[in-house]
Amino acid sequence: MKITNNHVKGIIYILIAAFCFSIMTLCVRLAGDLPTMQKVFFRNAVAAIIAVVTLARSADGFKIKKTSWPSIIMRCVFGTAGMILNFWAIDRLGLADANMLNKMSPFFAIIISIFILKEKPTLVEWITLVIAFIGAAFIVKPTAGIASLPALAGLGGGLGAGIAYAFVRKLGIQGERGPVIVMCFSLFSCLVAVPFIIIDGEPMTWQQTLLLTGSGVAAAGGQFGITAAYQHAPAKEISVFDYMQVVFATLWGVILFSELPDVFSIIGYVLIIGTAVFKWQYNIRRSADSEAS
């Protein structure tokens, strides 16, 4: 399998996105206690600026395919709702449990893709996804508090993200440009957040401003990465690699907070990385078999 293969590109992009989103989570955590919608605004403002500048300098400008609008609207609505629910859950449930519930998004992406894109996963693909999810559970070790209203919000966040990723994949198949998808989603999310900031916004220190700006930069990288990933390959083939975000987040805990992983976390790393490697080899063998036939 050559590096130009779309499946390989999709895997690389989703790993980049996982790394960037782990940085985003770190910055949001370090920024302290601020209103959820304030964090949502900063998380998307930088991505919106980057996408607008990118499109302004492109040959096609801000041109959007007419056939893309229904999927763009669905991506914006479900993506924004999922993000708000996820941030709300993080503020009330705790980072570990909220992260665990948000990692249900690959399951939802695969399920929704069955109906939207007719992309049916194989038994092997289902099994690898389940193993990766179990690995993530070993790392974050969800507590009894996961059975609560904030937990339902966190699960809803995963559902929203999963549906949004399915529509990103559909837009990619239709030939819509990545910066267009990012711009529409980011601007939509910012517009939704503005009224809440006007009513309930809080002043920030320069450190908080810098950290939330950093979260926006990292989120922009993650957003462009996840958009490119699902444009290049189906969710059923690459979504398992999204669990690397949990591994990256744990690394930041070790490096910055001296949070050494316990034996359960190590088991989780082995399951996630082992599954990702197996999935990589599985795609290579399947690609070789299809080319041979």
Short mmCIF file of C-alpha atoms in Angstrom, two decimals:
data_model
loop_
_atom_site.label_atom_id
_atom_site.label_comp_id
_atom_site.label_asym_id
_atom_site.label_seq_id
_atom_site.Cartn_x
_atom_site.Cartn_y
_atom_site.Cartn_z
CA MET A 1 0.00 0.00 0.00
CA LYS A 2 1.54 3.29 -1.13
CA ILE A 3 1.55 6.41 1.03
CA THR A 4 -0.75 8.07 -1.51
CA ASN A 5 -3.46 5.51 -0.81
CA ASN A 6 -6.58 7.21 0.57
CA HIS A 7 -6.85 4.81 3.51
CA VAL A 8 -3.32 5.62 4.62
CA LYS A 9 -4.00 9.34 4.23
CA GLY A 10 -7.16 8.97 6.29
CA ILE A 11 -5.26 7.24 9.08
CA ILE A 12 -2.52 9.89 9.10
CA TYR A 13 -5.05 12.71 9.19
CA ILE A 14 -7.05 11.15 12.01
CA LEU A 15 -3.86 10.64 14.08
CA ILE A 16 -2.98 14.32 13.55
CA ALA A 17 -6.51 15.25 14.60
CA ALA A 18 -6.29 13.08 17.72
CA PHE A 19 -3.03 14.77 18.71
CA CYS A 20 -4.44 18.26 18.14
CA PHE A 21 -7.65 17.55 20.04
CA SER A 22 -5.62 16.26 22.99
CA ILE A 23 -3.78 19.61 23.03
CA MET A 24 -7.12 21.39 22.87
CA THR A 25 -8.41 19.44 25.88
CA LEU A 26 -5.23 20.24 27.79
CA CYS A 27 -5.58 23.97 27.13
CA VAL A 28 -9.25 23.97 28.12
CA ARG A 29 -8.40 22.19 31.36
CA LEU A 30 -5.60 24.63 32.19
CA ALA A 31 -7.87 27.62 31.45
CA GLY A 32 -9.90 26.88 34.57
CA ASP A 33 -13.57 27.46 35.38
CA LEU A 34 -15.24 29.49 32.62
CA PRO A 35 -18.74 29.27 31.05
CA THR A 36 -19.14 26.40 28.60
CA MET A 37 -20.26 28.59 25.70
CA GLN A 38 -17.26 30.87 26.21
CA LYS A 39 -14.98 27.87 25.71
CA VAL A 40 -17.03 26.78 22.70
CA PHE A 41 -16.56 30.20 21.07
CA PHE A 42 -12.78 30.22 21.45
CA ARG A 43 -12.59 26.59 20.36
CA ASN A 44 -14.12 27.55 16.99
CA ALA A 45 -13.12 31.19 16.41
CA VAL A 46 -9.54 30.42 15.36
CA ALA A 47 -10.65 27.64 13.00
CA ALA A 48 -13.16 30.01 11.43
CA ILE A 49 -10.48 32.64 10.80
CA ILE A 50 -8.06 30.12 9.31
CA ALA A 51 -10.76 28.63 7.07
CA VAL A 52 -11.91 32.06 5.86
CA VAL A 53 -8.35 33.15 5.03
CA THR A 54 -7.67 29.83 3.27
CA LEU A 55 -10.79 30.15 1.12
CA ALA A 56 -10.16 33.82 0.38
CA ARG A 57 -6.77 32.89 -1.09
CA SER A 58 -8.08 29.91 -3.07
CA ALA A 59 -9.03 29.93 -6.74
CA ASP A 60 -12.68 29.01 -6.07
CA GLY A 61 -13.05 31.45 -3.19
CA PHE A 62 -16.16 30.93 -1.07
CA LYS A 63 -18.02 28.93 -3.68
CA ILE A 64 -20.11 26.13 -2.18
CA LYS A 65 -21.73 23.34 -4.18
CA LYS A 66 -25.53 23.58 -4.17
CA THR A 67 -25.76 19.85 -3.48
CA SER A 68 -23.60 20.28 -0.36
CA TRP A 69 -25.94 22.53 1.61
CA PRO A 70 -28.17 19.84 3.17
CA SER A 71 -25.15 17.88 4.46
CA ILE A 72 -23.37 21.07 5.57
CA ILE A 73 -26.40 22.12 7.61
CA MET A 74 -26.61 18.68 9.23
CA ARG A 75 -22.86 18.72 9.96
CA CYS A 76 -23.16 22.16 11.58
CA VAL A 77 -26.22 21.37 13.68
CA PHE A 78 -25.15 17.97 14.99
CA GLY A 79 -21.48 18.95 15.34
CA THR A 80 -22.31 22.06 17.36
CA ALA A 81 -24.85 20.26 19.54
CA GLY A 82 -22.39 17.45 20.20
CA MET A 83 -19.60 19.86 21.11
CA ILE A 84 -21.78 21.87 23.51
CA LEU A 85 -22.97 18.70 25.24
CA ASN A 86 -19.40 17.42 25.50
CA PHE A 87 -18.08 20.66 27.02
CA TRP A 88 -21.05 20.83 29.40
CA ALA A 89 -20.34 17.25 30.50
CA ILE A 90 -16.65 18.01 31.05
CA ASP A 91 -17.58 20.91 33.37
CA ARG A 92 -19.90 18.75 35.47
CA LEU A 93 -18.82 15.15 35.08
CA GLY A 94 -15.05 15.32 35.00
CA LEU A 95 -12.62 15.08 32.14
CA ALA A 96 -12.05 11.31 32.27
CA ASP A 97 -15.69 10.24 32.21
CA ALA A 98 -16.66 12.88 29.64
CA ASN A 99 -13.77 11.82 27.42
CA MET A 100 -14.85 8.19 27.69
CA LEU A 101 -18.40 8.99 26.64
CA ASN A 102 -17.24 11.22 23.79
CA LYS A 103 -15.22 8.29 22.43
CA MET A 104 -18.53 6.64 21.58
CA SER A 105 -18.51 8.86 18.47
CA PRO A 106 -16.71 6.25 16.28
CA PHE A 107 -19.48 3.74 17.07
CA PHE A 108 -22.14 6.27 16.13
CA ALA A 109 -20.22 7.32 13.00
CA ILE A 110 -20.12 3.73 11.77
CA ILE A 111 -23.80 3.12 12.57
CA ILE A 112 -24.98 6.36 10.94
CA SER A 113 -22.76 5.71 7.88
CA ILE A 114 -24.68 2.47 7.29
CA PHE A 115 -27.84 4.49 6.62
CA ILE A 116 -26.37 7.66 5.09
CA LEU A 117 -23.58 6.20 2.96
CA LYS A 118 -24.47 2.50 2.77
CA GLU A 119 -20.97 1.68 4.13
CA LYS A 120 -21.47 -1.60 5.97
CA PRO A 121 -18.65 -2.61 8.35
CA THR A 122 -17.28 -6.14 8.42
CA LEU A 123 -17.23 -8.31 11.53
CA VAL A 124 -13.47 -7.69 11.89
CA GLU A 125 -14.04 -3.91 11.82
CA TRP A 126 -16.71 -4.15 14.54
CA ILE A 127 -14.45 -6.30 16.71
CA THR A 128 -11.46 -3.94 16.41
CA LEU A 129 -13.64 -0.96 17.34
CA VAL A 130 -15.02 -2.75 20.42
CA ILE A 131 -11.50 -3.71 21.55
CA ALA A 132 -10.28 -0.13 21.11
CA PHE A 133 -13.23 1.15 23.16
CA ILE A 134 -12.43 -1.34 25.93
CA GLY A 135 -8.85 -0.10 25.86
CA ALA A 136 -10.05 3.49 26.29
CA ALA A 137 -12.18 2.36 29.24
CA PHE A 138 -9.11 0.83 30.90
CA ILE A 139 -7.28 4.16 30.57
CA VAL A 140 -9.93 6.61 31.80
CA LYS A 141 -11.57 4.17 34.26
CA PRO A 142 -15.10 5.67 34.27
CA THR A 143 -16.59 5.98 37.75
CA ALA A 144 -20.04 5.31 39.13
CA GLY A 145 -20.86 8.96 38.40
CA ILE A 146 -21.05 8.04 34.74
CA ALA A 147 -24.69 7.02 35.31
CA SER A 148 -26.05 10.57 35.64
CA LEU A 149 -27.67 13.40 33.70
CA PRO A 150 -24.27 14.94 32.78
CA ALA A 151 -23.23 11.49 31.56
CA LEU A 152 -26.25 11.39 29.26
CA ALA A 153 -25.16 14.77 27.95
CA GLY A 154 -21.68 13.37 27.36
CA LEU A 155 -23.16 10.41 25.49
CA GLY A 156 -25.25 12.84 23.47
CA GLY A 157 -22.04 14.67 22.64
CA GLY A 158 -20.59 11.48 21.22
CA LEU A 159 -23.76 10.87 19.22
CA GLY A 160 -23.68 14.39 17.78
CA ALA A 161 -20.03 14.07 16.81
CA GLY A 162 -20.59 10.67 15.22
CA ILE A 163 -23.47 11.93 13.07
CA ALA A 164 -21.44 15.00 12.11
CA TYR A 165 -18.48 12.84 11.01
CA ALA A 166 -20.78 10.77 8.79
CA PHE A 167 -21.93 13.91 7.00
CA VAL A 168 -18.32 15.08 6.67
CA ARG A 169 -17.62 11.80 4.90
CA LYS A 170 -20.63 12.34 2.62
CA LEU A 171 -19.45 15.86 1.77
CA GLY A 172 -16.02 14.48 0.90
CA ILE A 173 -17.58 11.94 -1.46
CA GLN A 174 -19.55 14.77 -3.08
CA GLY A 175 -16.29 16.64 -3.68
CA GLU A 176 -16.82 19.53 -1.26
CA ARG A 177 -13.63 21.25 -0.08
CA GLY A 178 -12.41 20.74 3.48
CA PRO A 179 -11.98 24.47 4.31
CA VAL A 180 -15.60 25.07 3.28
CA ILE A 181 -16.82 22.42 5.73
CA VAL A 182 -14.61 23.78 8.52
CA MET A 183 -15.63 27.40 7.86
CA CYS A 184 -19.36 26.69 7.90
CA PHE A 185 -19.18 24.60 11.07
CA SER A 186 -16.89 27.05 12.91
CA LEU A 187 -18.91 30.16 12.01
CA PHE A 188 -22.17 28.42 12.90
CA SER A 189 -20.82 27.35 16.30
CA CYS A 190 -19.47 30.83 17.03
CA LEU A 191 -22.80 32.45 16.14
CA VAL A 192 -24.63 30.03 18.44
CA ALA A 193 -22.23 30.85 21.30
CA VAL A 194 -22.27 34.66 20.99
CA PRO A 195 -25.69 35.33 22.65
CA PHE A 196 -24.71 33.16 25.63
CA ILE A 197 -21.41 35.03 26.02
CA ILE A 198 -23.21 38.38 25.97
CA ILE A 199 -25.56 37.19 28.73
CA ASP A 200 -23.26 35.01 30.81
CA GLY A 201 -19.68 35.78 29.74
CA GLU A 202 -16.94 36.23 32.34
CA PRO A 203 -13.77 38.36 32.19
CA MET A 204 -10.58 36.39 31.59
CA THR A 205 -6.99 36.86 32.66
CA TRP A 206 -4.33 37.09 29.96
CA GLN A 207 -3.28 33.55 30.84
CA GLN A 208 -6.81 32.24 30.28
CA THR A 209 -7.08 34.19 27.04
CA LEU A 210 -3.79 32.73 25.84
CA LEU A 211 -4.79 29.19 26.81
CA LEU A 212 -8.20 29.38 25.16
CA THR A 213 -6.62 30.89 22.05
CA GLY A 214 -4.23 27.94 22.11
CA SER A 215 -7.21 25.60 22.41
CA GLY A 216 -8.66 27.27 19.33
CA VAL A 217 -5.44 26.81 17.35
CA ALA A 218 -5.24 23.15 18.37
CA ALA A 219 -8.94 22.66 17.62
CA ALA A 220 -8.39 24.16 14.17
CA GLY A 221 -5.69 21.59 13.49
CA GLY A 222 -7.92 18.83 14.79
CA GLN A 223 -10.91 20.04 12.81
CA PHE A 224 -9.00 20.26 9.53
CA GLY A 225 -7.47 16.86 10.30
CA ILE A 226 -10.74 15.08 11.11
CA THR A 227 -12.42 16.65 8.08
CA ALA A 228 -9.62 15.47 5.78
CA ALA A 229 -9.61 12.03 7.41
CA TYR A 230 -13.27 11.30 6.78
CA GLN A 231 -13.05 12.79 3.31
CA HIS A 232 -10.34 10.26 2.39
CA ALA A 233 -11.65 7.06 4.01
CA PRO A 234 -14.85 5.58 5.47
CA ALA A 235 -15.46 5.76 9.21
CA LYS A 236 -15.57 1.97 9.44
CA GLU A 237 -11.95 1.77 8.25
CA ILE A 238 -10.22 4.56 10.21
CA SER A 239 -12.33 5.51 13.25
CA VAL A 240 -10.45 3.07 15.51
CA PHE A 241 -7.39 5.35 15.27
CA ASP A 242 -9.38 8.18 16.89
CA TYR A 243 -8.81 6.44 20.24
CA MET A 244 -5.18 7.57 20.12
CA GLN A 245 -6.47 10.86 21.53
CA VAL A 246 -6.89 9.09 24.88
CA VAL A 247 -3.27 7.94 24.75
CA PHE A 248 -2.01 11.42 23.85
CA ALA A 249 -4.06 13.00 26.66
CA THR A 250 -2.58 10.54 29.16
CA LEU A 251 0.93 11.41 27.96
CA TRP A 252 0.27 15.08 28.76
CA GLY A 253 -0.78 14.02 32.23
CA VAL A 254 2.53 12.18 32.71
CA ILE A 255 4.68 14.98 31.31
CA LEU A 256 2.94 18.02 32.81
CA PHE A 257 1.15 16.73 35.92
CA SER A 258 3.36 13.76 36.90
CA GLU A 259 0.35 11.46 36.58
CA LEU A 260 2.05 8.09 36.11
CA PRO A 261 -0.15 5.46 34.42
CA ASP A 262 -1.23 2.46 36.47
CA VAL A 263 -1.45 -1.12 35.27
CA PHE A 264 -4.97 -0.63 33.89
CA SER A 265 -3.84 2.33 31.79
CA ILE A 266 -0.93 0.30 30.42
CA ILE A 267 -3.36 -2.47 29.45
CA GLY A 268 -5.44 0.17 27.68
CA TYR A 269 -2.43 1.45 25.74
CA VAL A 270 -1.59 -2.08 24.61
CA LEU A 271 -5.17 -2.73 23.48
CA ILE A 272 -5.50 0.56 21.58
CA ILE A 273 -2.09 0.58 19.91
CA GLY A 274 -2.25 -3.16 19.20
CA THR A 275 -5.68 -2.80 17.63
CA ALA A 276 -4.53 0.17 15.53
CA VAL A 277 -1.53 -1.80 14.25
CA PHE A 278 -3.71 -4.82 13.47
CA LYS A 279 -6.21 -2.58 11.66
CA TRP A 280 -3.39 -1.08 9.61
CA GLN A 281 -2.17 -4.54 8.58
CA TYR A 282 -5.73 -5.70 7.90
CA ASN A 283 -6.32 -2.81 5.49
CA ILE A 284 -3.02 -3.52 3.73
CA ARG A 285 -3.89 -7.20 3.24
CA ARG A 286 -7.41 -6.44 2.09
CA SER A 287 -6.13 -3.81 -0.36
CA ALA A 288 -3.56 -6.26 -1.74
CA ASP A 289 -6.21 -8.96 -2.15
CA SER A 290 -8.56 -6.59 -4.01
CA GLU A 291 -5.75 -5.47 -6.33
CA ALA A 292 -4.79 -9.10 -7.01
CA SER A 293 -8.32 -10.01 -7.93
#
